[in-house]
Amino acid sequence: MSADRGGVRLEVHGTVQGVGYRPFVYRLARTLGVDGTVRNDGGTVVIEAGGAGDALEAMALRLAADAPPRARVAGVSRSALPCVPAPGSGFRVADSVVPSEDAGSRDVPPDFATCPSCVAELFDPADRRFRYPFLNCTDCGPRATIIDELPYDRARTAMRRFPLCARCAREYADPADRRFHAEPVACPACGPRLRWGGLSGEAALASAEAVIVAGGIVALKGLGGYQLVSDASNERAVARLRRRKHRPAKPLAVMVRDLAAARLWAEVDEAEAATLSGPARPIALLRSRGVLAPSVHPAVSELGLFLPTTPLHHLLLRDLDRPLIVTSGNASGEAILISDEEAIARLGGIADGFLAHDRPIRSRYDDSVTRRVAGRDRLVRRARGYAPDPLSLPVPSPTPLLAVGAQLKHTFTLATGSSAVVGPHTGDLEDAATLDAFRATCERLQRLTDVRPEVVVHDLHPGYLSTEHARSLRLPAMAVQHHHAHIASCLAEHRVTRPVVGVAYDGLGLGDDGTLWGGEVLIADLVSYRRFGRFATVPLPGGAAAVRRPVRTAISYLLNAGLDAPSFLGRLDPREVAVVTRMVERGVNSPPTSSAGRLFDAVAALLGVRDDNEYEGQAAVELESAASGAAPPLAWRLVPDAAGLLVYDVAPTLAELIASDEPVGVLSARFHATVAAVTVELCSRARERTGLATVCLSGGVFANRRLTEAVLGQLSARGFATYLNERVPCNDGGISYGQAAVAAARLARG
Ligand code: ZN
Ligand code: ZN
Ligand code: FE
């Protein structure tokens, strides 16, 4: 440390653009009496500073320690500055530098919900932005959804078409103002405007609100895509939305004006309250109090609630003062719509009107979904507010790569070095429109992050559109087995590089033996795996047809176990039973599967909880909702198969289940307890054999809170260290990140 005058060039890496970082540096420099400049350069922030040695030292330290709340400083590199700014020359924000070819990786900031200061202005009649639906500041507002190119400057966003008025320009240029260099800054005089048919502004908003009050459906242009909005307290309105959207049963998300309103409809603990009101504002799956319109979440005990994310949502909720259904503007499972033309074409038959505006949406970001399991928030869907914030890889990839994910709840991951950018949830990759959405988002993020993949990573399944897309890229390709990718996603986010016992329970994924897996216990690290145990294998009569109709799977389990269930079979159409029986016995179009998810389906059908899946996982979700109280496990046993794998034989479980006259709630609880006991025993046997005492749980079945908390609790009691996904979903939304982690570890090993 010295008081001698000197100069230094500081380069700050991480999420440092679009988060109020340059204003922060400016204020810091003024406080310390440092001269020079700060600017965005590519994806980094570069500071050229002259001043007293100790002042420069303090500045370098505080760049990370005192960074603004939304910033994430990954590192600060220092070099000498040949030309030191003159003493007393002042400090200023300089023009951004467009990146050169060899710029390093660049982080794109996610969108942030409206901050409390902006909400206060929104409802302050004396403020010039009173009731202005597009107000924002350096702490909040759109980012990822409006950026065209980095560096992040207004000229390279969708705000380019709105020249600042004199008053906004003054705020933007004033270092003392909280809108200093807030790139999307806007006001009623110069910014975007609402539109409803030929109306604009307050008249447009009032018309949309009148439609909602009358029980109609409004298509609303949100932050990362169109949303469908209706009155959640009006049963007929909700039923109409379901009918028109062809979404008979899947729970609908509900937006409420504040935490007090949230507590009217669901149980909200302190941690959940913090998540609900945080800057990402996800939909939180909460325990419902059961008092909303019955069609909101039929047969499911949880309710998805979220708080207003934009000023427009705040205005609607405050004006209407009732809970609103706010759901993605699309057909179920498809990608959310972002273009005005497409929205009108695709949502015209659903919505009674369009509340739109003239700020384009550059990229799709659906609402994120989170759920508290075993005391932690776990993302169920990672999109708005979280993506594309980079995650890290425990083993850095020596080669830039693209991991294309699986099929359902699709995401992709771009990785370079130790950074993994997981793209936002797109939907189920089952049609051309969703594939186009994936490709558009992927190409855009490649350009923004400047990651140019040299290797493409895909699932083993040759029929996934993601695999076909990977093949079409003409890059060196690497296949990663589905359940290995699930376990790797959990290993990677918890930075575990040693081998573990990996429990992967999900719907279906192609195994390396050509059968469909889904109830797997693996011995795995990031590079490789071997199968240790599995659920019993049964034929899946009709493949996808059985996934849609759990009754078929139930018949197959009964046949396989040599069980008769007269009361179950007696309530079915005898022709269906005959057809399915023939398919199973002759092995026609009945691929074998060891899926845990399918066993949950079968039990739901056997207990009369659900015969058909109208959305992925419905039978399992309703089976969990039906369970009540603590109950002992049903009978079960583990038997070795010919290959030496330990197999959960489900025959004793199903035999006891169908013979019992206990209530459905008790039997569901007993079934959950059985799967937990089986899982813990499989892990214990794996530990005896291998000495491994760490367990990673992943796969969509672990969205089941009852099962997951039972397994985690019992494993901990037996001395295991346990991990479960948090920042990426345990469902197939986490597959691309797991694929990237495996590929990076393999490439690093050479
Ligand atoms: Zn704000
Ligand atoms: Zn203005
Ligand atoms: Fe899966």
mmCIF file with all atom_site columns, C-alpha atoms in Angstrom, residues 177-316:
data_model
loop_
_atom_site.group_PDB
_atom_site.id
_atom_site.type_symbol
_atom_site.label_atom_id
_atom_site.label_alt_id
_atom_site.label_comp_id
_atom_site.label_asym_id
_atom_site.label_entity_id
_atom_site.label_seq_id
_atom_site.pdbx_PDB_ins_code
_atom_site.Cartn_x
_atom_site.Cartn_y
_atom_site.Cartn_z
_atom_site.occupancy
_atom_site.B_iso_or_equiv
_atom_site.pdbx_formal_charge
_atom_site.auth_seq_id
_atom_site.auth_comp_id
_atom_site.auth_asym_id
_atom_site.auth_atom_id
_atom_site.pdbx_PDB_model_num
ATOM 1   C CA . ASP A 1 177 ? -30.057 9.475   -10.237 1.00 0.00 ? 177 ASP A CA 1
ATOM 2   C CA . ARG A 1 178 ? -31.231 5.893   -9.672  1.00 0.00 ? 178 ARG A CA 1
ATOM 3   C CA . ARG A 1 179 ? -31.847 5.640   -13.435 1.00 0.00 ? 179 ARG A CA 1
ATOM 4   C CA . PHE A 1 180 ? -28.239 6.545   -14.310 1.00 0.00 ? 180 PHE A CA 1
ATOM 5   C CA . HIS A 1 181 ? -27.493 4.310   -17.311 1.00 0.00 ? 181 HIS A CA 1
ATOM 6   C CA . ALA A 1 182 ? -30.682 2.250   -16.846 1.00 0.00 ? 182 ALA A CA 1
ATOM 7   C CA . GLU A 1 183 ? -30.816 1.113   -20.472 1.00 0.00 ? 183 GLU A CA 1
ATOM 8   C CA . PRO A 1 184 ? -34.591 0.400   -20.739 1.00 0.00 ? 184 PRO A CA 1
ATOM 9   C CA . VAL A 1 185 ? -35.519 3.692   -19.000 1.00 0.00 ? 185 VAL A CA 1
ATOM 10  C CA . ALA A 1 186 ? -38.792 5.108   -20.301 1.00 0.00 ? 186 ALA A CA 1
ATOM 11  C CA . CYS A 1 187 ? -41.678 7.403   -19.395 1.00 0.00 ? 187 CYS A CA 1
ATOM 12  C CA . PRO A 1 188 ? -45.154 8.140   -20.756 1.00 0.00 ? 188 PRO A CA 1
ATOM 13  C CA . ALA A 1 189 ? -43.663 10.826  -23.019 1.00 0.00 ? 189 ALA A CA 1
ATOM 14  C CA . CYS A 1 190 ? -41.022 8.717   -24.739 1.00 0.00 ? 190 CYS A CA 1
ATOM 15  C CA . GLY A 1 191 ? -41.505 5.013   -23.972 1.00 0.00 ? 191 GLY A CA 1
ATOM 16  C CA . PRO A 1 192 ? -43.638 2.078   -25.066 1.00 0.00 ? 192 PRO A CA 1
ATOM 17  C CA . ARG A 1 193 ? -47.425 2.323   -24.995 1.00 0.00 ? 193 ARG A CA 1
ATOM 18  C CA . LEU A 1 194 ? -50.211 -0.112  -24.241 1.00 0.00 ? 194 LEU A CA 1
ATOM 19  C CA . ARG A 1 195 ? -52.586 -1.087  -27.012 1.00 0.00 ? 195 ARG A CA 1
ATOM 20  C CA . TRP A 1 196 ? -56.019 -2.699  -27.072 1.00 0.00 ? 196 TRP A CA 1
ATOM 21  C CA . GLY A 1 197 ? -57.494 -2.670  -30.558 1.00 0.00 ? 197 GLY A CA 1
ATOM 22  C CA . GLY A 1 198 ? -57.534 0.995   -31.546 1.00 0.00 ? 198 GLY A CA 1
ATOM 23  C CA . LEU A 1 199 ? -57.177 2.202   -27.941 1.00 0.00 ? 199 LEU A CA 1
ATOM 24  C CA . SER A 1 200 ? -53.983 3.097   -26.109 1.00 0.00 ? 200 SER A CA 1
ATOM 25  C CA . GLY A 1 201 ? -52.800 3.915   -22.594 1.00 0.00 ? 201 GLY A CA 1
ATOM 26  C CA . GLU A 1 202 ? -55.362 3.980   -19.758 1.00 0.00 ? 202 GLU A CA 1
ATOM 27  C CA . ALA A 1 203 ? -58.260 3.398   -22.162 1.00 0.00 ? 203 ALA A CA 1
ATOM 28  C CA . ALA A 1 204 ? -56.605 0.192   -23.396 1.00 0.00 ? 204 ALA A CA 1
ATOM 29  C CA . LEU A 1 205 ? -55.989 -0.996  -19.853 1.00 0.00 ? 205 LEU A CA 1
ATOM 30  C CA . ALA A 1 206 ? -59.565 -0.203  -18.774 1.00 0.00 ? 206 ALA A CA 1
ATOM 31  C CA . SER A 1 207 ? -61.001 -2.192  -21.680 1.00 0.00 ? 207 SER A CA 1
ATOM 32  C CA . ALA A 1 208 ? -58.883 -5.222  -20.890 1.00 0.00 ? 208 ALA A CA 1
ATOM 33  C CA . GLU A 1 209 ? -59.872 -5.011  -17.225 1.00 0.00 ? 209 GLU A CA 1
ATOM 34  C CA . ALA A 1 210 ? -63.553 -4.842  -18.150 1.00 0.00 ? 210 ALA A CA 1
ATOM 35  C CA . VAL A 1 211 ? -63.202 -8.076  -20.136 1.00 0.00 ? 211 VAL A CA 1
ATOM 36  C CA . ILE A 1 212 ? -61.585 -9.838  -17.166 1.00 0.00 ? 212 ILE A CA 1
ATOM 37  C CA . VAL A 1 213 ? -64.261 -8.594  -14.756 1.00 0.00 ? 213 VAL A CA 1
ATOM 38  C CA . ALA A 1 214 ? -66.940 -9.925  -17.119 1.00 0.00 ? 214 ALA A CA 1
ATOM 39  C CA . GLY A 1 215 ? -65.341 -13.390 -16.999 1.00 0.00 ? 215 GLY A CA 1
ATOM 40  C CA . GLY A 1 216 ? -63.471 -13.106 -20.303 1.00 0.00 ? 216 GLY A CA 1
ATOM 41  C CA . ILE A 1 217 ? -59.912 -14.015 -21.258 1.00 0.00 ? 217 ILE A CA 1
ATOM 42  C CA . VAL A 1 218 ? -57.238 -11.463 -22.119 1.00 0.00 ? 218 VAL A CA 1
ATOM 43  C CA . ALA A 1 219 ? -54.048 -12.219 -24.032 1.00 0.00 ? 219 ALA A CA 1
ATOM 44  C CA . LEU A 1 220 ? -51.445 -10.018 -22.374 1.00 0.00 ? 220 LEU A CA 1
ATOM 45  C CA . LYS A 1 221 ? -48.021 -9.228  -23.818 1.00 0.00 ? 221 LYS A CA 1
ATOM 46  C CA . GLY A 1 222 ? -45.800 -9.921  -20.841 1.00 0.00 ? 222 GLY A CA 1
ATOM 47  C CA . LEU A 1 223 ? -42.053 -9.730  -20.318 1.00 0.00 ? 223 LEU A CA 1
ATOM 48  C CA . GLY A 1 224 ? -40.891 -12.920 -22.048 1.00 0.00 ? 224 GLY A CA 1
ATOM 49  C CA . GLY A 1 225 ? -44.002 -13.835 -23.994 1.00 0.00 ? 225 GLY A CA 1
ATOM 50  C CA . TYR A 1 226 ? -47.757 -13.611 -24.252 1.00 0.00 ? 226 TYR A CA 1
ATOM 51  C CA . GLN A 1 227 ? -49.830 -14.705 -21.273 1.00 0.00 ? 227 GLN A CA 1
ATOM 52  C CA . LEU A 1 228 ? -53.505 -15.583 -20.892 1.00 0.00 ? 228 LEU A CA 1
ATOM 53  C CA . VAL A 1 229 ? -55.256 -13.800 -18.035 1.00 0.00 ? 229 VAL A CA 1
ATOM 54  C CA . SER A 1 230 ? -58.639 -14.378 -16.432 1.00 0.00 ? 230 SER A CA 1
ATOM 55  C CA . ASP A 1 231 ? -60.394 -14.073 -13.078 1.00 0.00 ? 231 ASP A CA 1
ATOM 56  C CA . ALA A 1 232 ? -59.186 -16.912 -10.825 1.00 0.00 ? 232 ALA A CA 1
ATOM 57  C CA . SER A 1 233 ? -62.118 -16.484 -8.456  1.00 0.00 ? 233 SER A CA 1
ATOM 58  C CA . ASN A 1 234 ? -64.665 -16.974 -11.256 1.00 0.00 ? 234 ASN A CA 1
ATOM 59  C CA . GLU A 1 235 ? -65.223 -20.694 -11.842 1.00 0.00 ? 235 GLU A CA 1
ATOM 60  C CA . ARG A 1 236 ? -66.919 -20.141 -15.189 1.00 0.00 ? 236 ARG A CA 1
ATOM 61  C CA . ALA A 1 237 ? -64.063 -17.957 -16.432 1.00 0.00 ? 237 ALA A CA 1
ATOM 62  C CA . VAL A 1 238 ? -61.480 -20.567 -15.452 1.00 0.00 ? 238 VAL A CA 1
ATOM 63  C CA . ALA A 1 239 ? -63.512 -23.383 -17.003 1.00 0.00 ? 239 ALA A CA 1
ATOM 64  C CA . ARG A 1 240 ? -63.844 -21.360 -20.213 1.00 0.00 ? 240 ARG A CA 1
ATOM 65  C CA . LEU A 1 241 ? -60.071 -20.800 -20.336 1.00 0.00 ? 241 LEU A CA 1
ATOM 66  C CA . ARG A 1 242 ? -59.468 -24.532 -19.879 1.00 0.00 ? 242 ARG A CA 1
ATOM 67  C CA . ARG A 1 243 ? -61.931 -25.385 -22.621 1.00 0.00 ? 243 ARG A CA 1
ATOM 68  C CA . ARG A 1 244 ? -60.495 -22.930 -25.109 1.00 0.00 ? 244 ARG A CA 1
ATOM 69  C CA . LYS A 1 245 ? -56.869 -23.739 -24.316 1.00 0.00 ? 245 LYS A CA 1
ATOM 70  C CA . HIS A 1 246 ? -57.525 -27.497 -24.491 1.00 0.00 ? 246 HIS A CA 1
ATOM 71  C CA . ARG A 1 247 ? -56.027 -27.860 -21.070 1.00 0.00 ? 247 ARG A CA 1
ATOM 72  C CA . PRO A 1 248 ? -58.526 -29.928 -19.087 1.00 0.00 ? 248 PRO A CA 1
ATOM 73  C CA . ALA A 1 249 ? -56.631 -30.570 -15.884 1.00 0.00 ? 249 ALA A CA 1
ATOM 74  C CA . LYS A 1 250 ? -53.068 -29.242 -15.548 1.00 0.00 ? 250 LYS A CA 1
ATOM 75  C CA . PRO A 1 251 ? -52.940 -26.745 -12.657 1.00 0.00 ? 251 PRO A CA 1
ATOM 76  C CA . LEU A 1 252 ? -53.006 -23.070 -13.678 1.00 0.00 ? 252 LEU A CA 1
ATOM 77  C CA . ALA A 1 253 ? -50.753 -20.446 -12.086 1.00 0.00 ? 253 ALA A CA 1
ATOM 78  C CA . VAL A 1 254 ? -52.380 -17.632 -10.136 1.00 0.00 ? 254 VAL A CA 1
ATOM 79  C CA . MET A 1 255 ? -50.979 -14.134 -9.696  1.00 0.00 ? 255 MET A CA 1
ATOM 80  C CA . VAL A 1 256 ? -51.893 -12.177 -6.560  1.00 0.00 ? 256 VAL A CA 1
ATOM 81  C CA . ARG A 1 257 ? -51.189 -8.549  -5.697  1.00 0.00 ? 257 ARG A CA 1
ATOM 82  C CA . ASP A 1 258 ? -48.975 -9.091  -2.647  1.00 0.00 ? 258 ASP A CA 1
ATOM 83  C CA . LEU A 1 259 ? -47.904 -11.513 0.074   1.00 0.00 ? 259 LEU A CA 1
ATOM 84  C CA . ALA A 1 260 ? -50.992 -10.814 2.184   1.00 0.00 ? 260 ALA A CA 1
ATOM 85  C CA . ALA A 1 261 ? -53.175 -11.939 -0.730  1.00 0.00 ? 261 ALA A CA 1
ATOM 86  C CA . ALA A 1 262 ? -50.967 -14.992 -1.293  1.00 0.00 ? 262 ALA A CA 1
ATOM 87  C CA . ARG A 1 263 ? -51.572 -16.027 2.319   1.00 0.00 ? 263 ARG A CA 1
ATOM 88  C CA . LEU A 1 264 ? -55.326 -16.008 1.749   1.00 0.00 ? 264 LEU A CA 1
ATOM 89  C CA . TRP A 1 265 ? -55.044 -18.773 -0.844  1.00 0.00 ? 265 TRP A CA 1
ATOM 90  C CA . ALA A 1 266 ? -52.064 -20.832 0.301   1.00 0.00 ? 266 ALA A CA 1
ATOM 91  C CA . GLU A 1 267 ? -49.754 -21.520 3.208   1.00 0.00 ? 267 GLU A CA 1
ATOM 92  C CA . VAL A 1 268 ? -46.644 -19.368 2.822   1.00 0.00 ? 268 VAL A CA 1
ATOM 93  C CA . ASP A 1 269 ? -43.707 -19.710 5.193   1.00 0.00 ? 269 ASP A CA 1
ATOM 94  C CA . GLU A 1 270 ? -40.972 -17.096 5.599   1.00 0.00 ? 270 GLU A CA 1
ATOM 95  C CA . ALA A 1 271 ? -38.583 -18.698 3.091   1.00 0.00 ? 271 ALA A CA 1
ATOM 96  C CA . GLU A 1 272 ? -41.337 -19.063 0.515   1.00 0.00 ? 272 GLU A CA 1
ATOM 97  C CA . ALA A 1 273 ? -42.324 -15.444 1.090   1.00 0.00 ? 273 ALA A CA 1
ATOM 98  C CA . ALA A 1 274 ? -38.755 -14.365 0.346   1.00 0.00 ? 274 ALA A CA 1
ATOM 99  C CA . THR A 1 275 ? -38.717 -16.375 -2.882  1.00 0.00 ? 275 THR A CA 1
ATOM 100 C CA . LEU A 1 276 ? -42.119 -15.040 -3.960  1.00 0.00 ? 276 LEU A CA 1
ATOM 101 C CA . SER A 1 277 ? -41.051 -11.437 -3.480  1.00 0.00 ? 277 SER A CA 1
ATOM 102 C CA . GLY A 1 278 ? -37.448 -11.761 -4.718  1.00 0.00 ? 278 GLY A CA 1
ATOM 103 C CA . PRO A 1 279 ? -36.212 -10.203 -7.972  1.00 0.00 ? 279 PRO A CA 1
ATOM 104 C CA . ALA A 1 280 ? -36.774 -13.397 -10.012 1.00 0.00 ? 280 ALA A CA 1
ATOM 105 C CA . ARG A 1 281 ? -40.423 -13.726 -8.902  1.00 0.00 ? 281 ARG A CA 1
ATOM 106 C CA . PRO A 1 282 ? -41.029 -17.351 -9.879  1.00 0.00 ? 282 PRO A CA 1
ATOM 107 C CA . ILE A 1 283 ? -44.289 -19.223 -9.569  1.00 0.00 ? 283 ILE A CA 1
ATOM 108 C CA . ALA A 1 284 ? -44.018 -21.004 -6.204  1.00 0.00 ? 284 ALA A CA 1
ATOM 109 C CA . LEU A 1 285 ? -45.880 -24.285 -5.718  1.00 0.00 ? 285 LEU A CA 1
ATOM 110 C CA . LEU A 1 286 ? -47.519 -23.917 -2.301  1.00 0.00 ? 286 LEU A CA 1
ATOM 111 C CA . ARG A 1 287 ? -49.941 -25.851 -0.115  1.00 0.00 ? 287 ARG A CA 1
ATOM 112 C CA . SER A 1 288 ? -53.362 -24.627 -1.166  1.00 0.00 ? 288 SER A CA 1
ATOM 113 C CA . ARG A 1 289 ? -56.003 -23.546 1.347   1.00 0.00 ? 289 ARG A CA 1
ATOM 114 C CA . GLY A 1 290 ? -58.542 -24.887 -1.144  1.00 0.00 ? 290 GLY A CA 1
ATOM 115 C CA . VAL A 1 291 ? -60.627 -21.762 -1.511  1.00 0.00 ? 291 VAL A CA 1
ATOM 116 C CA . LEU A 1 292 ? -60.056 -20.672 -5.144  1.00 0.00 ? 292 LEU A CA 1
ATOM 117 C CA . ALA A 1 293 ? -62.277 -21.685 -8.075  1.00 0.00 ? 293 ALA A CA 1
ATOM 118 C CA . PRO A 1 294 ? -62.201 -25.515 -8.208  1.00 0.00 ? 294 PRO A CA 1
ATOM 119 C CA . SER A 1 295 ? -60.961 -25.620 -11.815 1.00 0.00 ? 295 SER A CA 1
ATOM 120 C CA . VAL A 1 296 ? -57.716 -23.801 -10.912 1.00 0.00 ? 296 VAL A CA 1
ATOM 121 C CA . HIS A 1 297 ? -55.949 -26.922 -9.639  1.00 0.00 ? 297 HIS A CA 1
ATOM 122 C CA . PRO A 1 298 ? -58.307 -29.916 -9.731  1.00 0.00 ? 298 PRO A CA 1
ATOM 123 C CA . ALA A 1 299 ? -57.276 -33.016 -7.722  1.00 0.00 ? 299 ALA A CA 1
ATOM 124 C CA . VAL A 1 300 ? -53.928 -31.442 -6.772  1.00 0.00 ? 300 VAL A CA 1
ATOM 125 C CA . SER A 1 301 ? -53.231 -30.150 -3.275  1.00 0.00 ? 301 SER A CA 1
ATOM 126 C CA . GLU A 1 302 ? -50.668 -27.581 -4.423  1.00 0.00 ? 302 GLU A CA 1
ATOM 127 C CA . LEU A 1 303 ? -51.339 -24.176 -5.886  1.00 0.00 ? 303 LEU A CA 1
ATOM 128 C CA . GLY A 1 304 ? -48.873 -22.238 -8.081  1.00 0.00 ? 304 GLY A CA 1
ATOM 129 C CA . LEU A 1 305 ? -48.812 -18.613 -6.921  1.00 0.00 ? 305 LEU A CA 1
ATOM 130 C CA . PHE A 1 306 ? -46.713 -15.651 -7.979  1.00 0.00 ? 306 PHE A CA 1
ATOM 131 C CA . LEU A 1 307 ? -46.553 -11.926 -7.447  1.00 0.00 ? 307 LEU A CA 1
ATOM 132 C CA . PRO A 1 308 ? -46.640 -9.201  -10.125 1.00 0.00 ? 308 PRO A CA 1
ATOM 133 C CA . THR A 1 309 ? -43.485 -9.199  -12.246 1.00 0.00 ? 309 THR A CA 1
ATOM 134 C CA . THR A 1 310 ? -43.955 -6.043  -14.317 1.00 0.00 ? 310 THR A CA 1
ATOM 135 C CA . PRO A 1 311 ? -45.628 -2.661  -13.737 1.00 0.00 ? 311 PRO A CA 1
ATOM 136 C CA . LEU A 1 312 ? -48.443 -3.791  -16.044 1.00 0.00 ? 312 LEU A CA 1
ATOM 137 C CA . HIS A 1 313 ? -49.137 -6.804  -13.807 1.00 0.00 ? 313 HIS A CA 1
ATOM 138 C CA . HIS A 1 314 ? -49.088 -4.515  -10.741 1.00 0.00 ? 314 HIS A CA 1
ATOM 139 C CA . LEU A 1 315 ? -51.687 -2.224  -12.330 1.00 0.00 ? 315 LEU A CA 1
ATOM 140 C CA . LEU A 1 316 ? -54.005 -5.106  -13.250 1.00 0.00 ? 316 LEU A CA 1
#
